[in-house]
């Protein structure tokens, strides 16, 4: 599915084929553009997505984009956030490419290990989310889904954005690493020739998807040639 195409939504999985989504958890740290770029990358790759937006993230989204997230009209909110026609999101939801779970719903699918997923990406991850996941607090669906991802041995990518890091946050990140998670700080690289903020955001999102094993073309990759990024793409 390409988000810029209204009729490119793939069909539902065939009978007997399990739906294996990526769970994307958005916490309250500043950095909603990173989450939007990751969501675009997953959907463009044709991969199912289960979305969880924390209560704090709704405040951040409102502050950074002016979008008031509402669970009751989430396709419309998500379309505004991703900058696409609402019909594209509605079609993706109808094809079961997209599901949304309320962060307060601890009976939701991703709260159980028997609910099959490819893994989970927490982007951006606030220091509170990092701590909650590292300590196994499961205070909301985002933290619970991340805990389930770890206990089931699935890929968990956690993207802390806030800095500088305190000692306790560094220890929590080390605990996540030791538990098998990938800690991918939102640190853009400048060697790819970015000329605007969107390119820097996409660089980080591309690296996040790389860590998740999702093919993407969000960033201009290093070729081993100095100065190559300053030349126009061929």
PDB file of N, CA, C and O in Angstrom, residues 61-111:
ATOM      1  N   UNK A  61       0.546  15.331  20.635  1.00  0.00           N
ATOM      2  CA  UNK A  61       0.067  15.435  19.252  1.00  0.00           C
ATOM      3  C   UNK A  61      -0.708  16.730  19.043  1.00  0.00           C
ATOM      4  O   UNK A  61      -0.537  17.422  18.025  1.00  0.00           O
ATOM      5  N   UNK A  62      -1.537  17.080  20.000  1.00  0.00           N
ATOM      6  CA  UNK A  62      -2.289  18.323  19.907  1.00  0.00           C
ATOM      7  C   UNK A  62      -1.353  19.520  19.896  1.00  0.00           C
ATOM      8  O   UNK A  62      -1.518  20.459  19.103  1.00  0.00           O
ATOM      9  N   UNK A  63      -0.330  19.476  20.744  1.00  0.00           N
ATOM     10  CA  UNK A  63       0.605  20.594  20.840  1.00  0.00           C
ATOM     11  C   UNK A  63       1.467  20.721  19.588  1.00  0.00           C
ATOM     12  O   UNK A  63       1.715  21.824  19.101  1.00  0.00           O
ATOM     13  N   UNK A  64       1.919  19.589  19.029  1.00  0.00           N
ATOM     14  CA  UNK A  64       2.859  19.628  17.907  1.00  0.00           C
ATOM     15  C   UNK A  64       2.181  19.746  16.550  1.00  0.00           C
ATOM     16  O   UNK A  64       2.803  20.221  15.594  1.00  0.00           O
ATOM     17  N   UNK A  65       0.919  19.314  16.462  1.00  0.00           N
ATOM     18  CA  UNK A  65       0.260  19.307  15.157  1.00  0.00           C
ATOM     19  C   UNK A  65      -1.077  20.025  15.132  1.00  0.00           C
ATOM     20  O   UNK A  65      -1.601  20.306  14.054  1.00  0.00           O
ATOM     21  N   UNK A  66      -1.667  20.270  16.304  1.00  0.00           N
ATOM     22  CA  UNK A  66      -2.999  20.858  16.360  1.00  0.00           C
ATOM     23  C   UNK A  66      -4.109  19.839  16.182  1.00  0.00           C
ATOM     24  O   UNK A  66      -5.293  20.202  16.129  1.00  0.00           O
ATOM     25  N   UNK A  67      -3.751  18.550  16.101  1.00  0.00           N
ATOM     26  CA  UNK A  67      -4.744  17.491  15.898  1.00  0.00           C
ATOM     27  C   UNK A  67      -5.241  16.984  17.248  1.00  0.00           C
ATOM     28  O   UNK A  67      -4.446  16.573  18.098  1.00  0.00           O
ATOM     29  N   UNK A  68      -6.548  17.013  17.444  1.00  0.00           N
ATOM     30  CA  UNK A  68      -7.159  16.489  18.658  1.00  0.00           C
ATOM     31  C   UNK A  68      -7.529  15.027  18.415  1.00  0.00           C
ATOM     32  O   UNK A  68      -8.486  14.740  17.692  1.00  0.00           O
ATOM     33  N   UNK A  69      -6.760  14.114  18.994  1.00  0.00           N
ATOM     34  CA  UNK A  69      -6.995  12.689  18.770  1.00  0.00           C
ATOM     35  C   UNK A  69      -8.222  12.227  19.542  1.00  0.00           C
ATOM     36  O   UNK A  69      -8.343  12.467  20.733  1.00  0.00           O
ATOM     37  N   UNK A  70      -9.100  11.525  18.849  1.00  0.00           N
ATOM     38  CA  UNK A  70     -10.283  10.943  19.483  1.00  0.00           C
ATOM     39  C   UNK A  70     -10.412   9.489  19.051  1.00  0.00           C
ATOM     40  O   UNK A  70     -10.379   9.191  17.858  1.00  0.00           O
ATOM     41  N   UNK A  71     -10.567   8.599  20.017  1.00  0.00           N
ATOM     42  CA  UNK A  71     -10.692   7.183  19.696  1.00  0.00           C
ATOM     43  C   UNK A  71     -11.899   6.915  18.811  1.00  0.00           C
ATOM     44  O   UNK A  71     -11.861   6.043  17.934  1.00  0.00           O
ATOM     45  N   UNK A  72     -12.982   7.655  19.044  1.00  0.00           N
ATOM     46  CA  UNK A  72     -14.217   7.404  18.311  1.00  0.00           C
ATOM     47  C   UNK A  72     -14.100   7.737  16.821  1.00  0.00           C
ATOM     48  O   UNK A  72     -14.833   7.189  16.000  1.00  0.00           O
ATOM     49  N   UNK A  73     -13.179   8.623  16.492  1.00  0.00           N
ATOM     50  CA  UNK A  73     -12.981   9.015  15.089  1.00  0.00           C
ATOM     51  C   UNK A  73     -11.511   8.873  14.703  1.00  0.00           C
ATOM     52  O   UNK A  73     -10.961   9.699  13.993  1.00  0.00           O
ATOM     53  N   UNK A  74     -10.880   7.802  15.167  1.00  0.00           N
ATOM     54  CA  UNK A  74      -9.436   7.661  14.975  1.00  0.00           C
ATOM     55  C   UNK A  74      -9.012   7.636  13.512  1.00  0.00           C
ATOM     56  O   UNK A  74      -7.933   8.162  13.190  1.00  0.00           O
ATOM     57  N   UNK A  75      -9.793   7.052  12.569  1.00  0.00           N
ATOM     58  CA  UNK A  75      -9.320   7.107  11.170  1.00  0.00           C
ATOM     59  C   UNK A  75      -9.154   8.537  10.668  1.00  0.00           C
ATOM     60  O   UNK A  75      -8.207   8.850   9.945  1.00  0.00           O
ATOM     61  N   UNK A  76     -10.072   9.411  11.073  1.00  0.00           N
ATOM     62  CA  UNK A  76      -9.976  10.802  10.645  1.00  0.00           C
ATOM     63  C   UNK A  76      -8.779  11.487  11.295  1.00  0.00           C
ATOM     64  O   UNK A  76      -8.032  12.234  10.640  1.00  0.00           O
ATOM     65  N   UNK A  77      -8.571  11.213  12.593  1.00  0.00           N
ATOM     66  CA  UNK A  77      -7.420  11.802  13.283  1.00  0.00           C
ATOM     67  C   UNK A  77      -6.114  11.323  12.672  1.00  0.00           C
ATOM     68  O   UNK A  77      -5.178  12.105  12.460  1.00  0.00           O
ATOM     69  N   UNK A  78      -6.039  10.017  12.372  1.00  0.00           N
ATOM     70  CA  UNK A  78      -4.810   9.459  11.799  1.00  0.00           C
ATOM     71  C   UNK A  78      -4.557  10.003  10.402  1.00  0.00           C
ATOM     72  O   UNK A  78      -3.407  10.307  10.045  1.00  0.00           O
ATOM     73  N   UNK A  79      -5.610  10.150   9.605  1.00  0.00           N
ATOM     74  CA  UNK A  79      -5.444  10.706   8.263  1.00  0.00           C
ATOM     75  C   UNK A  79      -4.887  12.120   8.324  1.00  0.00           C
ATOM     76  O   UNK A  79      -3.992  12.481   7.556  1.00  0.00           O
ATOM     77  N   UNK A  80      -5.406  12.930   9.253  1.00  0.00           N
ATOM     78  CA  UNK A  80      -4.879  14.296   9.413  1.00  0.00           C
ATOM     79  C   UNK A  80      -3.426  14.261   9.832  1.00  0.00           C
ATOM     80  O   UNK A  80      -2.604  15.048   9.343  1.00  0.00           O
ATOM     81  N   UNK A  81      -3.096  13.358  10.720  1.00  0.00           N
ATOM     82  CA  UNK A  81      -1.729  13.252  11.230  1.00  0.00           C
ATOM     83  C   UNK A  81      -0.756  12.842  10.126  1.00  0.00           C
ATOM     84  O   UNK A  81       0.329  13.428   9.993  1.00  0.00           O
ATOM     85  N   UNK A  82      -1.150  11.878   9.310  1.00  0.00           N
ATOM     86  CA  UNK A  82      -0.257  11.391   8.256  1.00  0.00           C
ATOM     87  C   UNK A  82      -0.335  12.228   6.985  1.00  0.00           C
ATOM     88  O   UNK A  82       0.449  12.023   6.062  1.00  0.00           O
ATOM     89  N   UNK A  83      -1.303  13.153   6.937  1.00  0.00           N
ATOM     90  CA  UNK A  83      -1.425  14.013   5.770  1.00  0.00           C
ATOM     91  C   UNK A  83      -1.946  13.302   4.545  1.00  0.00           C
ATOM     92  O   UNK A  83      -1.488  13.569   3.425  1.00  0.00           O
ATOM     93  N   UNK A  84      -2.914  12.376   4.738  1.00  0.00           N
ATOM     94  CA  UNK A  84      -3.485  11.639   3.610  1.00  0.00           C
ATOM     95  C   UNK A  84      -4.996  11.794   3.622  1.00  0.00           C
ATOM     96  O   UNK A  84      -5.587  12.256   4.598  1.00  0.00           O
ATOM     97  N   UNK A  85      -5.623  11.405   2.515  1.00  0.00           N
ATOM     98  CA  UNK A  85      -7.074  11.458   2.440  1.00  0.00           C
ATOM     99  C   UNK A  85      -7.684  10.467   3.424  1.00  0.00           C
ATOM    100  O   UNK A  85      -7.212   9.325   3.532  1.00  0.00           O
ATOM    101  N   UNK A  86      -8.729  10.850   4.162  1.00  0.00           N
ATOM    102  CA  UNK A  86      -9.349   9.928   5.125  1.00  0.00           C
ATOM    103  C   UNK A  86      -9.812   8.620   4.497  1.00  0.00           C
ATOM    104  O   UNK A  86      -9.839   7.586   5.172  1.00  0.00           O
ATOM    105  N   UNK A  87     -10.164   8.643   3.209  1.00  0.00           N
ATOM    106  CA  UNK A  87     -10.620   7.415   2.558  1.00  0.00           C
ATOM    107  C   UNK A  87      -9.519   6.356   2.510  1.00  0.00           C
ATOM    108  O   UNK A  87      -9.803   5.153   2.519  1.00  0.00           O
ATOM    109  N   UNK A  88      -8.258   6.804   2.446  1.00  0.00           N
ATOM    110  CA  UNK A  88      -7.142   5.855   2.413  1.00  0.00           C
ATOM    111  C   UNK A  88      -7.063   5.098   3.735  1.00  0.00           C
ATOM    112  O   UNK A  88      -6.910   3.868   3.762  1.00  0.00           O
ATOM    113  N   UNK A  89      -7.189   5.830   4.841  1.00  0.00           N
ATOM    114  CA  UNK A  89      -7.134   5.192   6.157  1.00  0.00           C
ATOM    115  C   UNK A  89      -8.354   4.311   6.376  1.00  0.00           C
ATOM    116  O   UNK A  89      -8.250   3.193   6.898  1.00  0.00           O
ATOM    117  N   UNK A  90      -9.515   4.782   5.970  1.00  0.00           N
ATOM    118  CA  UNK A  90     -10.732   3.982   6.114  1.00  0.00           C
ATOM    119  C   UNK A  90     -10.630   2.687   5.318  1.00  0.00           C
ATOM    120  O   UNK A  90     -11.035   1.616   5.792  1.00  0.00           O
ATOM    121  N   UNK A  91     -10.073   2.762   4.113  1.00  0.00           N
ATOM    122  CA  UNK A  91      -9.910   1.571   3.289  1.00  0.00           C
ATOM    123  C   UNK A  91      -8.912   0.606   3.915  1.00  0.00           C
ATOM    124  O   UNK A  91      -9.110  -0.617   3.900  1.00  0.00           O
ATOM    125  N   UNK A  92      -7.835   1.146   4.484  1.00  0.00           N
ATOM    126  CA  UNK A  92      -6.847   0.296   5.147  1.00  0.00           C
ATOM    127  C   UNK A  92      -7.452  -0.395   6.360  1.00  0.00           C
ATOM    128  O   UNK A  92      -7.191  -1.572   6.623  1.00  0.00           O
ATOM    129  N   UNK A  93      -8.280   0.340   7.110  1.00  0.00           N
ATOM    130  CA  UNK A  93      -8.945  -0.258   8.265  1.00  0.00           C
ATOM    131  C   UNK A  93      -9.931  -1.332   7.824  1.00  0.00           C
ATOM    132  O   UNK A  93     -10.028  -2.401   8.435  1.00  0.00           O
ATOM    133  N   UNK A  94     -10.661  -1.076   6.740  1.00  0.00           N
ATOM    134  CA  UNK A  94     -11.624  -2.045   6.237  1.00  0.00           C
ATOM    135  C   UNK A  94     -10.938  -3.316   5.750  1.00  0.00           C
ATOM    136  O   UNK A  94     -11.493  -4.419   5.848  1.00  0.00           O
ATOM    137  N   UNK A  95      -9.719  -3.170   5.237  1.00  0.00           N
ATOM    138  CA  UNK A  95      -8.950  -4.324   4.770  1.00  0.00           C
ATOM    139  C   UNK A  95      -8.173  -4.996   5.893  1.00  0.00           C
ATOM    140  O   UNK A  95      -7.412  -5.932   5.657  1.00  0.00           O
ATOM    141  N   UNK A  96      -8.371  -4.508   7.119  1.00  0.00           N
ATOM    142  CA  UNK A  96      -7.696  -5.027   8.310  1.00  0.00           C
ATOM    143  C   UNK A  96      -6.186  -4.801   8.267  1.00  0.00           C
ATOM    144  O   UNK A  96      -5.420  -5.512   8.911  1.00  0.00           O
ATOM    145  N   UNK A  97      -5.772  -3.816   7.480  1.00  0.00           N
ATOM    146  CA  UNK A  97      -4.367  -3.431   7.484  1.00  0.00           C
ATOM    147  C   UNK A  97      -4.065  -2.555   8.694  1.00  0.00           C
ATOM    148  O   UNK A  97      -2.924  -2.478   9.149  1.00  0.00           O
ATOM    149  N   UNK A  98      -5.092  -1.911   9.215  1.00  0.00           N
ATOM    150  CA  UNK A  98      -4.947  -1.019  10.353  1.00  0.00           C
ATOM    151  C   UNK A  98      -5.958  -1.368  11.435  1.00  0.00           C
ATOM    152  O   UNK A  98      -7.142  -1.566  11.146  1.00  0.00           O
ATOM    153  N   UNK A  99      -5.474  -1.442  12.673  1.00  0.00           N
ATOM    154  CA  UNK A  99      -6.352  -1.537  13.828  1.00  0.00           C
ATOM    155  C   UNK A  99      -5.895  -0.518  14.861  1.00  0.00           C
ATOM    156  O   UNK A  99      -4.711  -0.221  14.973  1.00  0.00           O
ATOM    157  N   UNK A 100      -6.845   0.004  15.593  1.00  0.00           N
ATOM    158  CA  UNK A 100      -6.537   0.942  16.671  1.00  0.00           C
ATOM    159  C   UNK A 100      -7.068   0.376  17.971  1.00  0.00           C
ATOM    160  O   UNK A 100      -8.190  -0.132  18.032  1.00  0.00           O
ATOM    161  N   UNK A 101      -6.231   0.452  19.018  1.00  0.00           N
ATOM    162  CA  UNK A 101      -6.637  -0.006  20.339  1.00  0.00           C
ATOM    163  C   UNK A 101      -6.495   1.152  21.327  1.00  0.00           C
ATOM    164  O   UNK A 101      -5.470   1.837  21.336  1.00  0.00           O
ATOM    165  N   UNK A 102      -7.510   1.360  22.144  1.00  0.00           N
ATOM    166  CA  UNK A 102      -7.432   2.389  23.166  1.00  0.00           C
ATOM    167  C   UNK A 102      -6.364   2.034  24.183  1.00  0.00           C
ATOM    168  O   UNK A 102      -6.231   0.871  24.590  1.00  0.00           O
ATOM    169  N   UNK A 103      -5.606   3.021  24.603  1.00  0.00           N
ATOM    170  CA  UNK A 103      -4.490   2.766  25.524  1.00  0.00           C
ATOM    171  C   UNK A 103      -4.975   2.271  26.881  1.00  0.00           C
ATOM    172  O   UNK A 103      -4.228   1.623  27.617  1.00  0.00           O
ATOM    173  N   UNK A 104      -6.221   2.552  27.222  1.00  0.00           N
ATOM    174  CA  UNK A 104      -6.755   2.090  28.500  1.00  0.00           C
ATOM    175  C   UNK A 104      -7.382   0.718  28.431  1.00  0.00           C
ATOM    176  O   UNK A 104      -7.843   0.196  29.459  1.00  0.00           O
ATOM    177  N   UNK A 105      -7.378   0.095  27.259  1.00  0.00           N
ATOM    178  CA  UNK A 105      -8.034  -1.200  27.066  1.00  0.00           C
ATOM    179  C   UNK A 105      -7.036  -2.329  27.343  1.00  0.00           C
ATOM    180  O   UNK A 105      -6.356  -2.811  26.436  1.00  0.00           O
ATOM    181  N   UNK A 106      -6.988  -2.767  28.580  1.00  0.00           N
ATOM    182  CA  UNK A 106      -6.044  -3.821  28.938  1.00  0.00           C
ATOM    183  C   UNK A 106      -6.551  -5.214  28.565  1.00  0.00           C
ATOM    184  O   UNK A 106      -5.889  -6.213  28.848  1.00  0.00           O
ATOM    185  N   UNK A 107      -7.721  -5.277  27.940  1.00  0.00           N
ATOM    186  CA  UNK A 107      -8.210  -6.542  27.389  1.00  0.00           C
ATOM    187  C   UNK A 107      -8.015  -6.591  25.880  1.00  0.00           C
ATOM    188  O   UNK A 107      -8.481  -7.521  25.220  1.00  0.00           O
ATOM    189  N   UNK A 108      -7.324  -5.614  25.319  1.00  0.00           N
ATOM    190  CA  UNK A 108      -7.103  -5.540  23.877  1.00  0.00           C
ATOM    191  C   UNK A 108      -6.221  -6.697  23.400  1.00  0.00           C
ATOM    192  O   UNK A 108      -5.512  -7.331  24.196  1.00  0.00           O
ATOM    193  N   UNK A 109      -6.263  -6.948  22.100  1.00  0.00           N
ATOM    194  CA  UNK A 109      -5.482  -8.042  21.537  1.00  0.00           C
ATOM    195  C   UNK A 109      -4.015  -8.036  21.947  1.00  0.00           C
ATOM    196  O   UNK A 109      -3.492  -9.045  22.441  1.00  0.00           O
ATOM    197  N   UNK A 110      -3.286  -6.910  21.754  1.00  0.00           N
ATOM    198  CA  UNK A 110      -1.856  -6.905  22.046  1.00  0.00           C
ATOM    199  C   UNK A 110      -1.498  -7.088  23.521  1.00  0.00           C
ATOM    200  O   UNK A 110      -0.317  -7.178  23.857  1.00  0.00           O
ATOM    201  N   UNK A 111      -2.506  -7.148  24.405  1.00  0.00           N
ATOM    202  CA  UNK A 111      -2.213  -7.359  25.826  1.00  0.00           C
ATOM    203  C   UNK A 111      -1.923  -8.822  26.125  1.00  0.00           C
ATOM    204  O   UNK A 111      -1.495  -9.152  27.238  1.00  0.00           O
TER     205      UNK A 111
END
